[in-house]
Amino acid sequence: MTTQRGRLLASSMICGIVALGAGQAVAQDAEVSEIVVTGSRIPQPNLSSVSPVQVVGSQEVTLGGRPVTADFLNQLPQISQNAATGLSSTSNPLSGPGGVATIDLRGLGQTRTLVLVDGRRLGIGDPNTGNPNPSPDINQIPSQLIDRVDVLTGGASATYGSDAIAGVVNFVMKRDFEGLQIDGNWGVYQHSQHNEFVQSLLGPRQVAKPKDDTWDGASRDLSIIYGANTEDGRGNVTAYFTYHDQEPVTQGKRDWSACQVVASASGVASCAGSPNSNQWFRADGTGGQLAVVGNEFRPYNANATTTPPPLFNSNEYSYLMQQSTRYTAGFFAKYDVNDNFKLYSDFTFMNDRTNVQIAPTGLFQGSGPSETSGFLVNCNNPFMSAQQQGAIGCTPGMITAGDSVDMYIGRRNIEGGGRVGFYEHQNYRVVLGSRGEIAGPWTYDLYGSYYYTSLYQASQNYLSISKIQNALQVVQGPNGPVCISGGDCVPYNIFRDGGVTNEALSYLAVNGTSRGAVSQRVVEGTITGDLGEYGVKSPWANDSVAVNFGFQNRREHLEYAPDVAQLSGDLSGAGGASVTIDESIAVTEGFGEARIPLIQDMAWAKDVVLDVGYRYSDYSTGITADTYKVALQWAPTDDIRFRTSYNQAIRAPNLLELYTPQSVTNTSQVSSDPCAQAAPSPASLAACLNTGITAAQYGNIPQCPSGQCSVLTGGNPELKSEEAKTFSIGFTLTPTFLTGLTASLDYFTIDLEGTIGNIPLGVIMQRCLETGDDAFCSQIVRNPVNGALFGDDVAAGGYINGANVNIGSGTTSGVDVQVNYNLPMEMVGLEEYGRVSVALNGAYLIETTTIPLPGEKEYDCAGLFGPQCQTVYPKWRHQLRMNWTTPWDMTFSAAWRYIGEVKLETDTQEPTIGTGSQNAFNHTLPARSYLDLSGVWNVNDTFTVRAGVNNILDQDPPLVNSRIAGTGLPNTYPTYDLLGRKLFIGFTANF
């Protein structure tokens, strides 16, 4: 039986091999039993791995002051974040799933990263059909219970099944714990406003400058762990409880994100905003753009002072950091009945409640109920002045008859507060299993697990589209204006400043709710054996061949049910109608693996080992797949070990990708219609005819509002699996002539084919304009009445088709470097001053290419950023930590986090995305360095206290044109530190 001391020793050895580094061979210790290395199911007598594995020890949680699991993992250079993947508490507030944190390895997408807990698959963490990238929610994994995290690069489908294309993140949890441990942590952000450039832009737009010295974003964390052994020593129960509370921070609390920064072609920057605030125009494109001033319509002027303002500053309301309150609890138990039956059980529970705020709702252009997605305003509406009637084209005859004009109206609900999305995720996971000996060299492991996550979501402080339309159809009654529809309708006077009443708001107010659940049932059995008893051994090796084979049956079910308000798309500003789903998928798999020592303890062949594996998968959708791996290790001496591996991996389409009903929503991938009025780079009539407009519509087509045209999204039951071929080669170094140094260097390449996603919307538009090819032009569906390319209804048109297809391919390659050096102080005569260690984890990105369509040229995002690349892809990132452990029971630590320079994608010659130009404002984003300092004091055997400051220099993130970063993001990407300097203090008490 592996003791807690043995497990902690093994863990410390792993971290000591290469902190944040790759597992590799080390000298054996009597306390360390055979363990299972992530990437293989066969227990091994050392910590060697044929694939690159970065190991994150629990000290990163302590020294980094990051008790939220996603926060410390996102510091790794192998992990990415963008607007839609790699979610965390600082994700785009418009991204959809609040309260969810996910992992995106190598920028290949969170759905291509397999997440395990103690080698067992974790289920999807969010059933919302508005979340296009369903994947495990790591918020349910409390960092205080993590022993270590193994990050395996490259395909591992032969070992673990679908999704392990980019790699595997395996959370190894604390078990066999004895005693009582209480841990507390308090943190707060402090930021001094020092972005004078953005501050100079705030005044003209009347945006309030944030307070110069800001303290906000306080967080509180508490954990209790209790463990006890049975009297006979054959069993243990480790139970835990954790609490996390995070206060929100709005984008308006930082000067660099206080407004939406936009820049012209010449590089002149300004504070922009959404024209869906006080902008009116006829749906037929005639009459020009108007704004309400007093009780008149005046020509729209973005620089005017109106109520509401002509451009609305959403950043004042949108969250930079989400508010959340989270509880987790559970236990890990085991009892060894005898050598044949070693029972084990896990139970975990989480309740997470998160609020995400965005700007107030209102009337949004293209979201109305008319055939053009506008709102109908009757010409005899008593709230309109004679001037206003004439301005929108009401003739005397139309006024007398009470005819209506179809209007696109952008009018922000400044009388109300921000829209709030409330998300409550509640999940639990149960594992029951037994392992032990069968006969001779054979052992087994059989378990079943059940995972369940429920979601309750409430969209609060919205206005009803149908009620807005009713409240705009008003006539003069005997006692004043009344709604034509009658009933409880209250007229909505948005035709004059200060005309909106509380009674009208109460009538218009509507909340939407939805409920959903996702479950996963797994039954898995494996048999492992050492074949030495049967003489199966290489004549040149000491160790015999070891094998493992087994089966897995997995069933996943997802259901999501919005209420009537969300299903009908009646919430103004919700981005269209929600859709319902109730589907299941199942897979049965058989797998096998062999570890074959070929040569051992010979000249220039201290250890040569071959690993092979195979898995067959049969899905209920009709998909079958074969995956395999071949790997080789060669250690010519004790000082160095070479390793290489080749994997065939897959990712089967998930339930949402297969079965989500199609719907229309907004997208900033195509921010403007090149055929609309006042297009930034208007296309010719001939080119625009290709996109489905008529000659009569040309010149009168309304522009997509707020930098967002519309996209049709949805599932496709005909999807096939993605396939990837991954290759790695590298070495690990443990030189006997330099005590304390361990290092590894690994090259990897991941070739991905048949990627699931949509044809890039910008490619569709550009190819249609240029060629008229029906393969592209058929994907553009314009509103038949006015040719608009925005709306929120499938039947009404006005969108680009972005439904799922197996269409793309690409390659990602790079080099990982891990170095750890424990400086032998006695060599420099300073042994009385303790010990010093240095650990480096670096990642060099060689390429990350995409071929959006078969036959198209590939483009490479390595070293770039932009809308098509979707995030920041620096060539080099690293984390370097230095620890000084003093003889005075204190440890001091300094960490240097580095993110390299990147160039704007359009400022290159890359096919599809590059134009060869040079953006005057955002040609490059400079490199960013962050310095973290912390210290730990072991007061006595019971109490330890710690404190630290992250981003001690209070570095702002690089400023990005909001039109490039994308709607909702705060003028930058979540890859960077967004909130400034973080101070933390904590304690640990062991009893």
XYZ file of N, CA and C in Angstrom, residues 536-635:
300
model
N 8.221 -14.111 -21.330
C 8.133 -13.127 -22.407
C 9.005 -11.939 -22.036
N 10.246 -11.977 -22.537
C 11.214 -10.950 -22.196
C 12.294 -10.926 -23.254
N 12.757 -9.723 -23.543
C 13.864 -9.595 -24.481
C 15.119 -10.214 -23.872
N 15.903 -10.910 -24.684
C 17.130 -11.523 -24.132
C 18.160 -10.482 -23.694
N 17.978 -9.218 -24.105
C 18.944 -8.174 -23.750
C 18.421 -7.246 -22.647
N 17.258 -7.618 -22.056
C 16.647 -6.747 -21.052
C 16.500 -7.472 -19.725
N 16.490 -6.706 -18.646
C 16.260 -7.258 -17.318
C 14.770 -7.367 -17.003
N 14.004 -6.354 -17.429
C 12.569 -6.336 -17.162
C 11.812 -7.051 -18.272
N 10.719 -7.635 -17.910
C 9.912 -8.367 -18.880
C 8.847 -7.470 -19.484
N 8.134 -8.014 -20.442
C 7.083 -7.273 -21.128
C 5.874 -7.149 -20.206
N 5.297 -5.930 -20.164
C 4.076 -5.686 -19.392
C 2.964 -5.294 -20.351
N 1.749 -5.768 -20.062
C 0.621 -5.482 -20.942
C -0.565 -4.999 -20.116
N -1.431 -4.273 -20.801
C -2.683 -3.836 -20.203
C -3.729 -3.860 -21.307
N -4.901 -4.400 -20.991
C -5.993 -4.357 -21.956
C -7.308 -4.255 -21.203
N -8.326 -3.729 -21.891
C -9.590 -3.543 -21.218
C -10.673 -3.024 -22.131
N -11.753 -2.576 -21.509
C -12.895 -2.062 -22.248
C -13.439 -0.840 -21.521
N -14.182 -0.034 -22.241
C -14.903 1.088 -21.637
C -16.215 1.279 -22.378
N -17.276 1.462 -21.618
C -18.565 1.848 -22.183
C -18.944 3.181 -21.563
N -19.219 4.145 -22.430
C -19.522 5.492 -21.964
C -20.795 5.990 -22.636
N -21.683 6.576 -21.840
C -22.914 7.155 -22.370
C -23.056 8.564 -21.844
N -23.331 9.502 -22.740
C -23.515 10.899 -22.366
C -24.895 11.356 -22.811
N -25.530 12.130 -21.953
C -26.856 12.654 -22.250
C -26.866 14.143 -21.933
N -27.511 14.929 -22.809
C -27.578 16.377 -22.611
C -28.983 16.848 -22.922
N -29.514 17.661 -22.015
C -30.814 18.276 -22.244
C -30.755 19.736 -21.825
N -31.459 20.566 -22.580
C -31.491 21.995 -22.298
C -32.861 22.501 -22.705
N -33.537 23.199 -21.797
C -34.919 23.616 -22.035
C -35.110 25.062 -21.612
N -35.027 26.006 -22.542
C -35.337 27.402 -22.214
C -36.841 27.590 -22.025
N -37.209 28.679 -21.348
C -38.625 28.969 -21.189
C -39.174 29.603 -22.465
N -40.469 29.936 -22.454
C -41.130 30.448 -23.649
C -40.487 31.743 -24.121
N -40.114 32.613 -23.173
C -39.533 33.902 -23.548
C -38.234 33.720 -24.320
N -37.391 32.777 -23.883
C -36.126 32.566 -24.571
C -36.310 31.772 -25.858
N -37.215 30.802 -25.839
C -37.450 30.019 -27.052
C -37.988 30.875 -28.188
N -38.827 31.847 -27.843
C -39.432 32.693 -28.870
C -38.513 33.817 -29.307
N -37.395 33.993 -28.632
C -36.505 35.101 -28.956
C -37.064 36.439 -28.529
N -37.888 36.446 -27.470
C -38.596 37.669 -27.091
C -37.749 38.600 -26.228
N -36.580 38.151 -25.777
C -35.745 39.005 -24.942
C -34.914 39.920 -25.830
N -35.175 41.194 -25.756
C -34.446 42.150 -26.569
C -33.002 42.256 -26.084
N -32.072 41.996 -26.978
C -30.664 42.043 -26.612
C -30.090 40.727 -26.185
N -30.854 39.640 -26.322
C -30.346 38.321 -25.945
C -29.648 37.616 -27.102
N -29.587 38.277 -28.274
C -28.866 37.695 -29.397
C -29.635 36.648 -30.157
N -30.966 36.669 -30.074
C -31.773 35.704 -30.807
C -32.386 34.667 -29.898
N -33.151 33.765 -30.505
C -33.867 32.750 -29.743
C -32.920 31.663 -29.255
N -33.167 31.185 -28.043
C -32.481 30.000 -27.557
C -33.138 28.762 -28.162
N -32.422 27.650 -28.126
C -32.958 26.414 -28.699
C -32.885 25.305 -27.666
N -33.753 24.326 -27.830
C -33.831 23.218 -26.887
C -33.179 21.977 -27.484
N -32.733 21.083 -26.597
C -32.093 19.850 -27.044
C -32.302 18.785 -25.981
N -32.428 17.529 -26.418
C -32.533 16.381 -25.517
C -32.008 15.174 -26.285
N -30.708 14.926 -26.177
C -30.062 13.901 -26.996
C -29.038 13.126 -26.174
N -28.715 11.932 -26.680
C -27.724 11.077 -26.035
C -26.755 10.535 -27.073
N -25.611 10.105 -26.594
C -24.629 9.451 -27.438
C -23.904 8.409 -26.582
N -23.547 7.286 -27.184
C -22.874 6.220 -26.445
C -21.712 5.694 -27.275
N -20.712 5.155 -26.591
C -19.561 4.573 -27.267
C -19.075 3.376 -26.461
N -18.712 2.331 -27.172
C -18.098 1.149 -26.569
C -16.712 0.997 -27.164
N -15.711 0.780 -26.302
C -14.327 0.766 -26.755
C -13.571 -0.406 -26.153
N -12.670 -0.940 -26.942
C -11.719 -1.925 -26.460
C -10.318 -1.417 -26.726
N -9.392 -1.674 -25.786
C -8.047 -1.102 -25.933
C -7.017 -2.046 -25.350
N -5.794 -1.842 -25.784
C -4.674 -2.622 -25.279
C -3.388 -1.841 -25.388
N -2.436 -2.190 -24.534
C -1.161 -1.476 -24.494
C -0.082 -2.448 -24.052
N 1.122 -2.277 -24.560
C 2.250 -3.114 -24.159
C 3.482 -2.246 -23.952
N 4.204 -2.562 -22.911
C 5.481 -1.891 -22.613
C 6.568 -2.953 -22.730
N 7.475 -2.747 -23.668
C 8.437 -3.795 -24.041
C 9.857 -3.281 -23.833
N 10.518 -3.630 -22.722
C 11.940 -3.305 -22.573
C 12.751 -4.113 -23.582
N 13.531 -3.445 -24.412
C 14.295 -4.127 -25.460
C 15.726 -4.410 -25.030
N 16.381 -3.373 -24.484
C 17.782 -3.509 -24.071
C 17.949 -2.754 -22.759
N 18.673 -3.369 -21.803
C 18.925 -2.700 -20.535
C 20.314 -3.035 -20.022
N 20.927 -2.033 -19.379
C 22.224 -2.195 -18.699
C 23.300 -2.731 -19.623
N 23.336 -2.186 -20.855
C 24.400 -2.527 -21.784
C 25.097 -1.247 -22.222
N 26.246 -1.399 -22.843
C 27.010 -0.228 -23.283
C 26.183 0.609 -24.241
N 26.045 1.908 -23.942
C 25.279 2.863 -24.749
C 23.815 2.466 -24.882
N 23.398 1.597 -23.967
C 21.980 1.217 -23.949
C 21.588 0.880 -22.516
N 21.625 1.898 -21.685
C 21.215 1.702 -20.292
C 19.762 1.260 -20.220
N 18.944 1.815 -21.123
C 17.524 1.466 -21.110
C 16.933 1.798 -22.475
N 16.398 0.808 -23.168
C 15.691 1.002 -24.434
C 14.335 0.318 -24.297
N 13.252 1.103 -24.377
C 11.909 0.597 -24.120
C 10.976 1.015 -25.249
N 10.175 0.059 -25.709
C 9.178 0.301 -26.748
C 7.785 0.238 -26.119
N 6.939 1.225 -26.418
C 5.555 1.235 -25.976
C 4.641 1.242 -27.199
N 3.623 0.390 -27.176
C 2.649 0.373 -28.260
C 1.246 0.306 -27.647
N 0.269 0.859 -28.349
C -1.101 0.828 -27.859
C -2.094 0.939 -28.998
N -3.309 0.421 -28.764
C -4.356 0.435 -29.791
C -5.718 0.523 -29.103
N -6.660 1.236 -29.742
C -8.031 1.341 -29.239
C -8.992 1.329 -30.421
N -10.086 0.591 -30.236
C -11.161 0.587 -31.223
C -12.403 1.181 -30.573
N -13.040 2.137 -31.261
C -14.200 2.844 -30.722
C -15.382 2.687 -31.655
N -16.544 2.405 -31.080
C -17.775 2.227 -31.844
C -18.845 3.114 -31.222
N -19.234 4.179 -31.952
C -20.190 5.163 -31.443
C -21.604 4.854 -31.917
N -22.568 5.262 -31.102
C -23.971 5.047 -31.452
C -24.401 5.882 -32.652
N -23.609 6.875 -33.019
C -23.904 7.705 -34.190
C -23.477 7.042 -35.495
N -22.868 5.858 -35.406
C -22.398 5.168 -36.597
C -20.920 5.373 -36.869
N -20.263 6.199 -36.081
C -18.836 6.445 -36.247
C -18.041 5.309 -35.614
N -17.044 4.821 -36.325
C -16.070 3.897 -35.758
C -14.682 4.490 -35.958
N -13.777 4.144 -35.068
C -12.452 4.751 -35.149
C -11.403 3.797 -34.606
N -10.234 3.829 -35.242
C -9.059 3.106 -34.782
C -8.001 4.129 -34.400
N -7.481 4.030 -33.196
C -6.395 4.905 -32.776
C -5.264 4.049 -32.231
N -4.049 4.565 -32.338
C -2.898 3.777 -31.909
C -1.751 4.699 -31.527
N -0.773 4.114 -30.860
C 0.444 4.849 -30.530
C 1.643 3.916 -30.630
N 2.779 4.481 -30.985
C 4.063 3.790 -30.995
C 5.070 4.759 -30.395
N 5.797 4.300 -29.384
C 6.719 5.199 -28.698
C 7.991 4.449 -28.321
N 9.103 5.174 -28.304
C 10.395 4.558 -28.019
C 11.203 5.456 -27.092
N 11.818 4.845 -26.074
C 12.746 5.540 -25.192
C 14.124 4.894 -25.320
N 15.155 5.753 -25.295
C 16.536 5.243 -25.337
C 17.386 6.076 -24.381
N 17.882 5.412 -23.348
C 18.791 6.062 -22.410
C 20.169 5.438 -22.592
